[in-house]
Amino acid sequence: MHKISVNGAVIAYDEAGAGSPVVLLHAGIADRRMWRGQLPALAARHRVIVPDLRGYGDSDLPSTPFAHHDDVAGLLDALDLPQAALVGCSFGGSVAIDTALAHPSRVSALALFGTALGGNEWSDETNDLWDDLVGEVDPDDFAAGAAGEVRFWVVGPGRQPADVDPGLLAFAQELDERALAAEKALGAVEVIDLTPPAIGRLGELRVPVLATAGAADVPDISRIADRIAAEVPGAVRLPNVPDAAHLLPLERPEAVNAALLDFLN
C-alpha cells in the first residue's frame, strides 16, 4: 500500500506494473480490495493504480468540501500522470464518468462494469425489489446493513445465497461493513456532485467507452449500460456477464480481465 496527498487528503492506493496508466475505481459497497483479481492481470501490460476513494478503506476524510471526480484528477496530478484510462464498478463507474466530464483531457478511456450514473433515479421496480428482499434496516447496524446490501447487490434478485460462492459472500460482507462506516462519515462532509449531472451529458464524452453489467444484477444496472451505449458516441456495449451480479470484477475476474485487456489494448 502507498499513500499520497491529494487535494488536502491522504489517499491510499496500490500500484503495480508499467506501461499506459489505468486507474481502477471501486464500488460504493467496497474498497480497493475488490480489484484483487484485476491488479496482477492488468499489470503485465499497464501501470495499474488502485486507490481507495476519499473516506473509504485506508484513505482519510478531512472535513473540508470535496468532489470525488476532482480527487481522481488530483491523484493523476500527484502521480505526475497527464492522462489515464479509468475503470469503474458501480459508484466507481459514476466517479469515472464524472471525471471524464469534469476533466476531459485527463481521461483516455472509460471501462464501466455495473456502473451507476450521476442523476439516475432508481425505478419503482428496483425500490420494490429492495423492499421484498431486504426491507427496513437500522442504519447504525453495519453488519445488518451489509447483509442486506450483499443479498440485494452481490447475490442479486434472481439468485439465492446458496447459488453464490460463500467465500465471495463473506468477503463482500467485510467490504460492505467497512464501506457503510465510510458512508456514515461521508454524510458529515460536504461532497460536491457534478453539476449538471452526468445523466444528461453522456453525449459529451469523446473517449472510447466500454459498458457491461452482471446478468444477475438488478435490471436498472443493465438499463444504465444500455443508455450509455445509446448516448455515448461509439460506445461498446458488451453482453451481460453470465452468473454475475453487482461486483462482477470480483465474482468473474477472468471474464472481466479478458474484456479489459482487449479494450485497453
PDB file of C-alpha atoms in Angstrom, residues 11-232:
ATOM      1  CA  ILE A  11      -5.241   8.790  -0.378  1.00  0.00           C
ATOM      2  CA  ALA A  12      -4.221   5.141  -0.074  1.00  0.00           C
ATOM      3  CA  TYR A  13      -3.551   3.171  -3.226  1.00  0.00           C
ATOM      4  CA  ASP A  14      -1.939   0.026  -4.599  1.00  0.00           C
ATOM      5  CA  GLU A  15       0.230   0.094  -7.694  1.00  0.00           C
ATOM      6  CA  ALA A  16       1.838  -2.470  -9.960  1.00  0.00           C
ATOM      7  CA  GLY A  17       3.189  -2.817 -13.479  1.00  0.00           C
ATOM      8  CA  ALA A  18       4.479  -0.440 -16.114  1.00  0.00           C
ATOM      9  CA  GLY A  19       3.068   0.947 -19.323  1.00  0.00           C
ATOM     10  CA  SER A  20      -0.004   3.011 -20.125  1.00  0.00           C
ATOM     11  CA  PRO A  21      -1.720   4.028 -16.856  1.00  0.00           C
ATOM     12  CA  VAL A  22      -5.019   2.532 -15.721  1.00  0.00           C
ATOM     13  CA  VAL A  23      -6.908   3.606 -12.586  1.00  0.00           C
ATOM     14  CA  LEU A  24      -9.425   1.209 -11.009  1.00  0.00           C
ATOM     15  CA  LEU A  25     -12.253   2.840  -9.024  1.00  0.00           C
ATOM     16  CA  HIS A  26     -14.157   0.695  -6.546  1.00  0.00           C
ATOM     17  CA  ALA A  27     -17.865   0.291  -5.856  1.00  0.00           C
ATOM     18  CA  GLY A  28     -19.591   2.150  -3.050  1.00  0.00           C
ATOM     19  CA  ILE A  29     -20.169  -1.136  -1.216  1.00  0.00           C
ATOM     20  CA  ALA A  30     -16.464  -1.977  -1.321  1.00  0.00           C
ATOM     21  CA  ASP A  31     -12.951  -0.543  -1.324  1.00  0.00           C
ATOM     22  CA  ARG A  32      -9.854  -1.007  -3.450  1.00  0.00           C
ATOM     23  CA  ARG A  33      -9.560  -4.667  -2.430  1.00  0.00           C
ATOM     24  CA  MET A  34     -12.419  -5.566  -4.782  1.00  0.00           C
ATOM     25  CA  TRP A  35      -9.932  -5.284  -7.675  1.00  0.00           C
ATOM     26  CA  ARG A  36      -7.635  -8.021  -6.351  1.00  0.00           C
ATOM     27  CA  GLY A  37      -8.370 -10.166  -9.417  1.00  0.00           C
ATOM     28  CA  GLN A  38      -7.538  -7.384 -11.878  1.00  0.00           C
ATOM     29  CA  LEU A  39      -4.336  -5.867 -10.491  1.00  0.00           C
ATOM     30  CA  PRO A  40      -1.926  -8.694 -11.399  1.00  0.00           C
ATOM     31  CA  ALA A  41      -3.621  -9.437 -14.721  1.00  0.00           C
ATOM     32  CA  LEU A  42      -3.504  -5.838 -15.947  1.00  0.00           C
ATOM     33  CA  ALA A  43      -0.045  -5.116 -14.518  1.00  0.00           C
ATOM     34  CA  ALA A  44       1.549  -7.354 -17.140  1.00  0.00           C
ATOM     35  CA  ARG A  45       0.854  -4.610 -19.708  1.00  0.00           C
ATOM     36  CA  HIS A  46      -0.112  -1.469 -17.812  1.00  0.00           C
ATOM     37  CA  ARG A  47       0.766   0.732 -14.865  1.00  0.00           C
ATOM     38  CA  VAL A  48      -2.197  -0.058 -12.641  1.00  0.00           C
ATOM     39  CA  ILE A  49      -3.243   2.288  -9.816  1.00  0.00           C
ATOM     40  CA  VAL A  50      -5.967   1.188  -7.411  1.00  0.00           C
ATOM     41  CA  PRO A  51      -6.997   3.888  -4.916  1.00  0.00           C
ATOM     42  CA  ASP A  52      -9.410   3.971  -2.041  1.00  0.00           C
ATOM     43  CA  LEU A  53     -11.734   6.885  -2.730  1.00  0.00           C
ATOM     44  CA  ARG A  54     -11.617   9.579  -0.068  1.00  0.00           C
ATOM     45  CA  GLY A  55     -13.141   8.326   3.187  1.00  0.00           C
ATOM     46  CA  TYR A  56     -13.131   4.667   2.099  1.00  0.00           C
ATOM     47  CA  GLY A  57     -10.690   1.927   3.049  1.00  0.00           C
ATOM     48  CA  ASP A  58      -7.372   3.382   4.138  1.00  0.00           C
ATOM     49  CA  SER A  59      -7.911   6.886   2.709  1.00  0.00           C
ATOM     50  CA  ASP A  60      -8.646   9.665   5.169  1.00  0.00           C
ATOM     51  CA  LEU A  61     -11.535  12.127   5.277  1.00  0.00           C
ATOM     52  CA  PRO A  62     -10.775  15.748   6.140  1.00  0.00           C
ATOM     53  CA  SER A  63     -13.810  17.845   6.986  1.00  0.00           C
ATOM     54  CA  THR A  64     -13.390  20.193   4.005  1.00  0.00           C
ATOM     55  CA  PRO A  65     -15.757  20.017   0.998  1.00  0.00           C
ATOM     56  CA  PHE A  66     -14.515  17.955  -1.938  1.00  0.00           C
ATOM     57  CA  ALA A  67     -15.567  16.161  -5.121  1.00  0.00           C
ATOM     58  CA  HIS A  68     -14.567  12.577  -5.866  1.00  0.00           C
ATOM     59  CA  HIS A  69     -14.017  13.418  -9.533  1.00  0.00           C
ATOM     60  CA  ASP A  70     -11.617  16.209  -8.592  1.00  0.00           C
ATOM     61  CA  ASP A  71      -9.745  13.765  -6.360  1.00  0.00           C
ATOM     62  CA  VAL A  72      -9.235  11.419  -9.318  1.00  0.00           C
ATOM     63  CA  ALA A  73      -7.733  14.260 -11.347  1.00  0.00           C
ATOM     64  CA  GLY A  74      -5.716  15.275  -8.278  1.00  0.00           C
ATOM     65  CA  LEU A  75      -4.390  11.741  -7.940  1.00  0.00           C
ATOM     66  CA  LEU A  76      -3.163  11.888 -11.532  1.00  0.00           C
ATOM     67  CA  ASP A  77      -1.500  15.216 -10.732  1.00  0.00           C
ATOM     68  CA  ALA A  78       0.183  13.797  -7.638  1.00  0.00           C
ATOM     69  CA  LEU A  79       1.482  10.827  -9.632  1.00  0.00           C
ATOM     70  CA  ASP A  80       2.597  13.105 -12.492  1.00  0.00           C
ATOM     71  CA  LEU A  81       0.282  11.385 -14.972  1.00  0.00           C
ATOM     72  CA  PRO A  82      -1.161  13.614 -17.705  1.00  0.00           C
ATOM     73  CA  GLN A  83      -3.839  11.070 -18.588  1.00  0.00           C
ATOM     74  CA  ALA A  84      -5.141   7.610 -17.667  1.00  0.00           C
ATOM     75  CA  ALA A  85      -7.812   5.105 -18.590  1.00  0.00           C
ATOM     76  CA  LEU A  86     -10.431   4.835 -15.845  1.00  0.00           C
ATOM     77  CA  VAL A  87     -12.106   1.569 -14.937  1.00  0.00           C
ATOM     78  CA  GLY A  88     -15.077   1.757 -12.586  1.00  0.00           C
ATOM     79  CA  CYS A  89     -17.618  -0.518 -10.950  1.00  0.00           C
ATOM     80  CA  SER A  90     -20.913   0.795  -9.561  1.00  0.00           C
ATOM     81  CA  PHE A  91     -20.233   4.103  -7.755  1.00  0.00           C
ATOM     82  CA  GLY A  92     -16.667   3.974  -9.036  1.00  0.00           C
ATOM     83  CA  GLY A  93     -18.043   3.959 -12.565  1.00  0.00           C
ATOM     84  CA  SER A  94     -20.097   7.042 -11.793  1.00  0.00           C
ATOM     85  CA  VAL A  95     -16.975   8.775 -10.456  1.00  0.00           C
ATOM     86  CA  ALA A  96     -15.090   7.750 -13.603  1.00  0.00           C
ATOM     87  CA  ILE A  97     -17.795   9.233 -15.858  1.00  0.00           C
ATOM     88  CA  ASP A  98     -17.889  12.439 -13.799  1.00  0.00           C
ATOM     89  CA  THR A  99     -14.105  12.727 -14.040  1.00  0.00           C
ATOM     90  CA  ALA A 100     -14.226  12.376 -17.817  1.00  0.00           C
ATOM     91  CA  LEU A 101     -16.849  15.135 -17.996  1.00  0.00           C
ATOM     92  CA  ALA A 102     -15.186  17.489 -15.496  1.00  0.00           C
ATOM     93  CA  HIS A 103     -11.607  16.864 -16.660  1.00  0.00           C
ATOM     94  CA  PRO A 104     -11.890  15.557 -20.234  1.00  0.00           C
ATOM     95  CA  SER A 105      -8.221  15.970 -21.104  1.00  0.00           C
ATOM     96  CA  ARG A 106      -7.193  13.671 -18.239  1.00  0.00           C
ATOM     97  CA  VAL A 107      -9.138  10.563 -19.302  1.00  0.00           C
ATOM     98  CA  SER A 108      -8.091   8.383 -22.240  1.00  0.00           C
ATOM     99  CA  ALA A 109     -10.845   5.735 -21.972  1.00  0.00           C
ATOM    100  CA  LEU A 110     -13.664   4.525 -19.729  1.00  0.00           C
ATOM    101  CA  ALA A 111     -14.450   0.891 -18.892  1.00  0.00           C
ATOM    102  CA  LEU A 112     -17.641   0.600 -16.857  1.00  0.00           C
ATOM    103  CA  PHE A 113     -18.789  -2.555 -15.075  1.00  0.00           C
ATOM    104  CA  GLY A 114     -22.228  -2.450 -13.478  1.00  0.00           C
ATOM    105  CA  THR A 115     -21.866   1.307 -13.334  1.00  0.00           C
ATOM    106  CA  ALA A 116     -24.010   3.818 -11.513  1.00  0.00           C
ATOM    107  CA  LEU A 117     -24.720   7.170 -13.174  1.00  0.00           C
ATOM    108  CA  GLY A 118     -24.938  10.615 -11.630  1.00  0.00           C
ATOM    109  CA  GLY A 119     -28.511  11.915 -11.652  1.00  0.00           C
ATOM    110  CA  ASN A 120     -30.086   8.493 -12.180  1.00  0.00           C
ATOM    111  CA  GLU A 121     -33.168   7.685 -10.115  1.00  0.00           C
ATOM    112  CA  TRP A 122     -33.943   4.090  -9.232  1.00  0.00           C
ATOM    113  CA  SER A 123     -37.096   2.686 -10.772  1.00  0.00           C
ATOM    114  CA  ASP A 124     -40.127   1.594  -8.775  1.00  0.00           C
ATOM    115  CA  GLU A 125     -39.161  -1.957  -9.745  1.00  0.00           C
ATOM    116  CA  THR A 126     -35.802  -1.630  -8.009  1.00  0.00           C
ATOM    117  CA  ASN A 127     -37.315   0.003  -4.944  1.00  0.00           C
ATOM    118  CA  ASP A 128     -39.889  -2.787  -4.715  1.00  0.00           C
ATOM    119  CA  LEU A 129     -37.156  -5.417  -5.058  1.00  0.00           C
ATOM    120  CA  TRP A 130     -35.297  -3.810  -2.163  1.00  0.00           C
ATOM    121  CA  ASP A 131     -38.443  -3.858  -0.027  1.00  0.00           C
ATOM    122  CA  ASP A 132     -39.066  -7.512  -0.869  1.00  0.00           C
ATOM    123  CA  LEU A 133     -35.507  -8.763  -0.383  1.00  0.00           C
ATOM    124  CA  VAL A 134     -34.191  -6.503   2.387  1.00  0.00           C
ATOM    125  CA  GLY A 135     -36.792  -4.172   3.875  1.00  0.00           C
ATOM    126  CA  GLU A 136     -36.047  -1.781   6.723  1.00  0.00           C
ATOM    127  CA  VAL A 137     -32.540  -1.907   8.207  1.00  0.00           C
ATOM    128  CA  ASP A 138     -31.133   0.026  11.165  1.00  0.00           C
ATOM    129  CA  PRO A 139     -28.619   2.434   9.549  1.00  0.00           C
ATOM    130  CA  ASP A 140     -26.368   2.177  12.610  1.00  0.00           C
ATOM    131  CA  ASP A 141     -26.196  -1.623  12.423  1.00  0.00           C
ATOM    132  CA  PHE A 142     -23.438  -2.010   9.846  1.00  0.00           C
ATOM    133  CA  ALA A 143     -23.491  -5.809   9.987  1.00  0.00           C
ATOM    134  CA  ALA A 144     -27.213  -5.970   9.260  1.00  0.00           C
ATOM    135  CA  GLY A 145     -26.970  -3.241   6.646  1.00  0.00           C
ATOM    136  CA  ALA A 146     -24.133  -5.028   4.892  1.00  0.00           C
ATOM    137  CA  ALA A 147     -26.008  -8.333   4.983  1.00  0.00           C
ATOM    138  CA  GLY A 148     -28.962  -6.637   3.276  1.00  0.00           C
ATOM    139  CA  GLU A 149     -26.819  -4.969   0.645  1.00  0.00           C
ATOM    140  CA  VAL A 150     -24.917  -8.187  -0.050  1.00  0.00           C
ATOM    141  CA  ARG A 151     -28.221 -10.007  -0.525  1.00  0.00           C
ATOM    142  CA  PHE A 152     -29.501  -7.325  -2.882  1.00  0.00           C
ATOM    143  CA  TRP A 153     -26.373  -6.418  -4.842  1.00  0.00           C
ATOM    144  CA  VAL A 154     -23.934  -9.323  -4.600  1.00  0.00           C
ATOM    145  CA  VAL A 155     -26.408 -12.211  -4.713  1.00  0.00           C
ATOM    146  CA  GLY A 156     -28.927 -10.343  -6.859  1.00  0.00           C
ATOM    147  CA  PRO A 157     -32.694 -10.638  -7.087  1.00  0.00           C
ATOM    148  CA  GLY A 158     -32.745 -13.711  -9.332  1.00  0.00           C
ATOM    149  CA  ARG A 159     -30.413 -15.894  -7.256  1.00  0.00           C
ATOM    150  CA  GLN A 160     -30.319 -17.356  -3.769  1.00  0.00           C
ATOM    151  CA  PRO A 161     -27.336 -17.010  -1.408  1.00  0.00           C
ATOM    152  CA  ALA A 162     -26.679 -20.743  -1.826  1.00  0.00           C
ATOM    153  CA  ASP A 163     -26.070 -20.087  -5.540  1.00  0.00           C
ATOM    154  CA  VAL A 164     -23.047 -17.869  -4.782  1.00  0.00           C
ATOM    155  CA  ASP A 165     -19.586 -18.809  -3.555  1.00  0.00           C
ATOM    156  CA  PRO A 166     -19.634 -18.480   0.265  1.00  0.00           C
ATOM    157  CA  GLY A 167     -16.106 -17.066   0.281  1.00  0.00           C
ATOM    158  CA  LEU A 168     -17.222 -14.267  -2.033  1.00  0.00           C
ATOM    159  CA  LEU A 169     -20.207 -13.509   0.199  1.00  0.00           C
ATOM    160  CA  ALA A 170     -18.044 -13.397   3.326  1.00  0.00           C
ATOM    161  CA  PHE A 171     -15.533 -11.064   1.669  1.00  0.00           C
ATOM    162  CA  ALA A 172     -18.325  -8.857   0.303  1.00  0.00           C
ATOM    163  CA  GLN A 173     -19.820  -8.641   3.814  1.00  0.00           C
ATOM    164  CA  GLU A 174     -16.453  -7.497   5.178  1.00  0.00           C
ATOM    165  CA  LEU A 175     -16.021  -4.945   2.397  1.00  0.00           C
ATOM    166  CA  ASP A 176     -19.538  -3.577   2.798  1.00  0.00           C
ATOM    167  CA  GLU A 177     -19.427  -3.201   6.586  1.00  0.00           C
ATOM    168  CA  ARG A 178     -16.352  -1.020   6.198  1.00  0.00           C
ATOM    169  CA  ALA A 179     -17.942   0.887   3.320  1.00  0.00           C
ATOM    170  CA  LEU A 180     -21.083   1.602   5.348  1.00  0.00           C
ATOM    171  CA  ALA A 181     -18.949   3.086   8.117  1.00  0.00           C
ATOM    172  CA  ALA A 182     -17.245   5.223   5.457  1.00  0.00           C
ATOM    173  CA  GLU A 183     -20.574   6.389   4.067  1.00  0.00           C
ATOM    174  CA  LYS A 184     -21.754   7.417   7.519  1.00  0.00           C
ATOM    175  CA  ALA A 185     -18.620   9.512   7.980  1.00  0.00           C
ATOM    176  CA  LEU A 186     -19.027  10.980   4.492  1.00  0.00           C
ATOM    177  CA  GLY A 187     -22.508  12.082   5.482  1.00  0.00           C
ATOM    178  CA  ALA A 188     -20.946  14.678   7.786  1.00  0.00           C
ATOM    179  CA  VAL A 189     -18.795  16.185   4.997  1.00  0.00           C
ATOM    180  CA  GLU A 190     -19.914  18.255   2.016  1.00  0.00           C
ATOM    181  CA  VAL A 191     -19.410  16.009  -1.011  1.00  0.00           C
ATOM    182  CA  ILE A 192     -19.806  18.087  -4.184  1.00  0.00           C
ATOM    183  CA  ASP A 193     -21.704  16.452  -7.031  1.00  0.00           C
ATOM    184  CA  LEU A 194     -21.048  17.148 -10.697  1.00  0.00           C
ATOM    185  CA  THR A 195     -23.431  19.852 -11.953  1.00  0.00           C
ATOM    186  CA  PRO A 196     -25.284  19.341 -14.246  1.00  0.00           C
ATOM    187  CA  PRO A 197     -25.250  15.605 -13.549  1.00  0.00           C
ATOM    188  CA  ALA A 198     -23.845  13.055 -15.954  1.00  0.00           C
ATOM    189  CA  ILE A 199     -27.184  11.516 -16.908  1.00  0.00           C
ATOM    190  CA  GLY A 200     -27.938  14.396 -19.266  1.00  0.00           C
ATOM    191  CA  ARG A 201     -24.382  14.768 -20.568  1.00  0.00           C
ATOM    192  CA  LEU A 202     -23.354  11.354 -21.893  1.00  0.00           C
ATOM    193  CA  GLY A 203     -23.194  12.722 -25.422  1.00  0.00           C
ATOM    194  CA  GLU A 204     -20.320  14.994 -24.322  1.00  0.00           C
ATOM    195  CA  LEU A 205     -17.988  12.034 -23.792  1.00  0.00           C
ATOM    196  CA  ARG A 206     -15.370  11.807 -26.524  1.00  0.00           C
ATOM    197  CA  VAL A 207     -13.251   8.863 -25.386  1.00  0.00           C
ATOM    198  CA  PRO A 208     -13.577   5.135 -26.043  1.00  0.00           C
ATOM    199  CA  VAL A 209     -16.196   3.711 -23.666  1.00  0.00           C
ATOM    200  CA  LEU A 210     -16.925   0.105 -22.738  1.00  0.00           C
ATOM    201  CA  ALA A 211     -20.027  -0.758 -20.713  1.00  0.00           C
ATOM    202  CA  THR A 212     -21.423  -4.019 -19.402  1.00  0.00           C
ATOM    203  CA  ALA A 213     -23.208  -5.435 -16.365  1.00  0.00           C
ATOM    204  CA  GLY A 214     -23.728  -8.651 -14.497  1.00  0.00           C
ATOM    205  CA  ALA A 215     -26.609 -10.743 -15.782  1.00  0.00           C
ATOM    206  CA  ALA A 216     -27.751 -11.385 -12.196  1.00  0.00           C
ATOM    207  CA  ASP A 217     -27.686  -7.707 -11.182  1.00  0.00           C
ATOM    208  CA  VAL A 218     -30.813  -5.621 -10.663  1.00  0.00           C
ATOM    209  CA  PRO A 219     -32.372  -4.677 -14.033  1.00  0.00           C
ATOM    210  CA  ASP A 220     -31.738  -0.940 -13.622  1.00  0.00           C
ATOM    211  CA  ILE A 221     -27.992  -1.535 -13.885  1.00  0.00           C
ATOM    212  CA  SER A 222     -28.340  -3.143 -17.316  1.00  0.00           C
ATOM    213  CA  ARG A 223     -30.559  -0.244 -18.356  1.00  0.00           C
ATOM    214  CA  ILE A 224     -27.836   2.233 -17.394  1.00  0.00           C
ATOM    215  CA  ALA A 225     -25.348   0.313 -19.536  1.00  0.00           C
ATOM    216  CA  ASP A 226     -27.874   0.353 -22.394  1.00  0.00           C
ATOM    217  CA  ARG A 227     -28.313   4.107 -22.038  1.00  0.00           C
ATOM    218  CA  ILE A 228     -24.557   4.698 -22.087  1.00  0.00           C
ATOM    219  CA  ALA A 229     -24.254   2.610 -25.242  1.00  0.00           C
ATOM    220  CA  ALA A 230     -27.103   4.526 -26.888  1.00  0.00           C
ATOM    221  CA  GLU A 231     -25.946   8.037 -25.976  1.00  0.00           C
ATOM    222  CA  VAL A 232     -22.129   7.937 -25.941  1.00  0.00           C
TER     223      VAL A 232
END
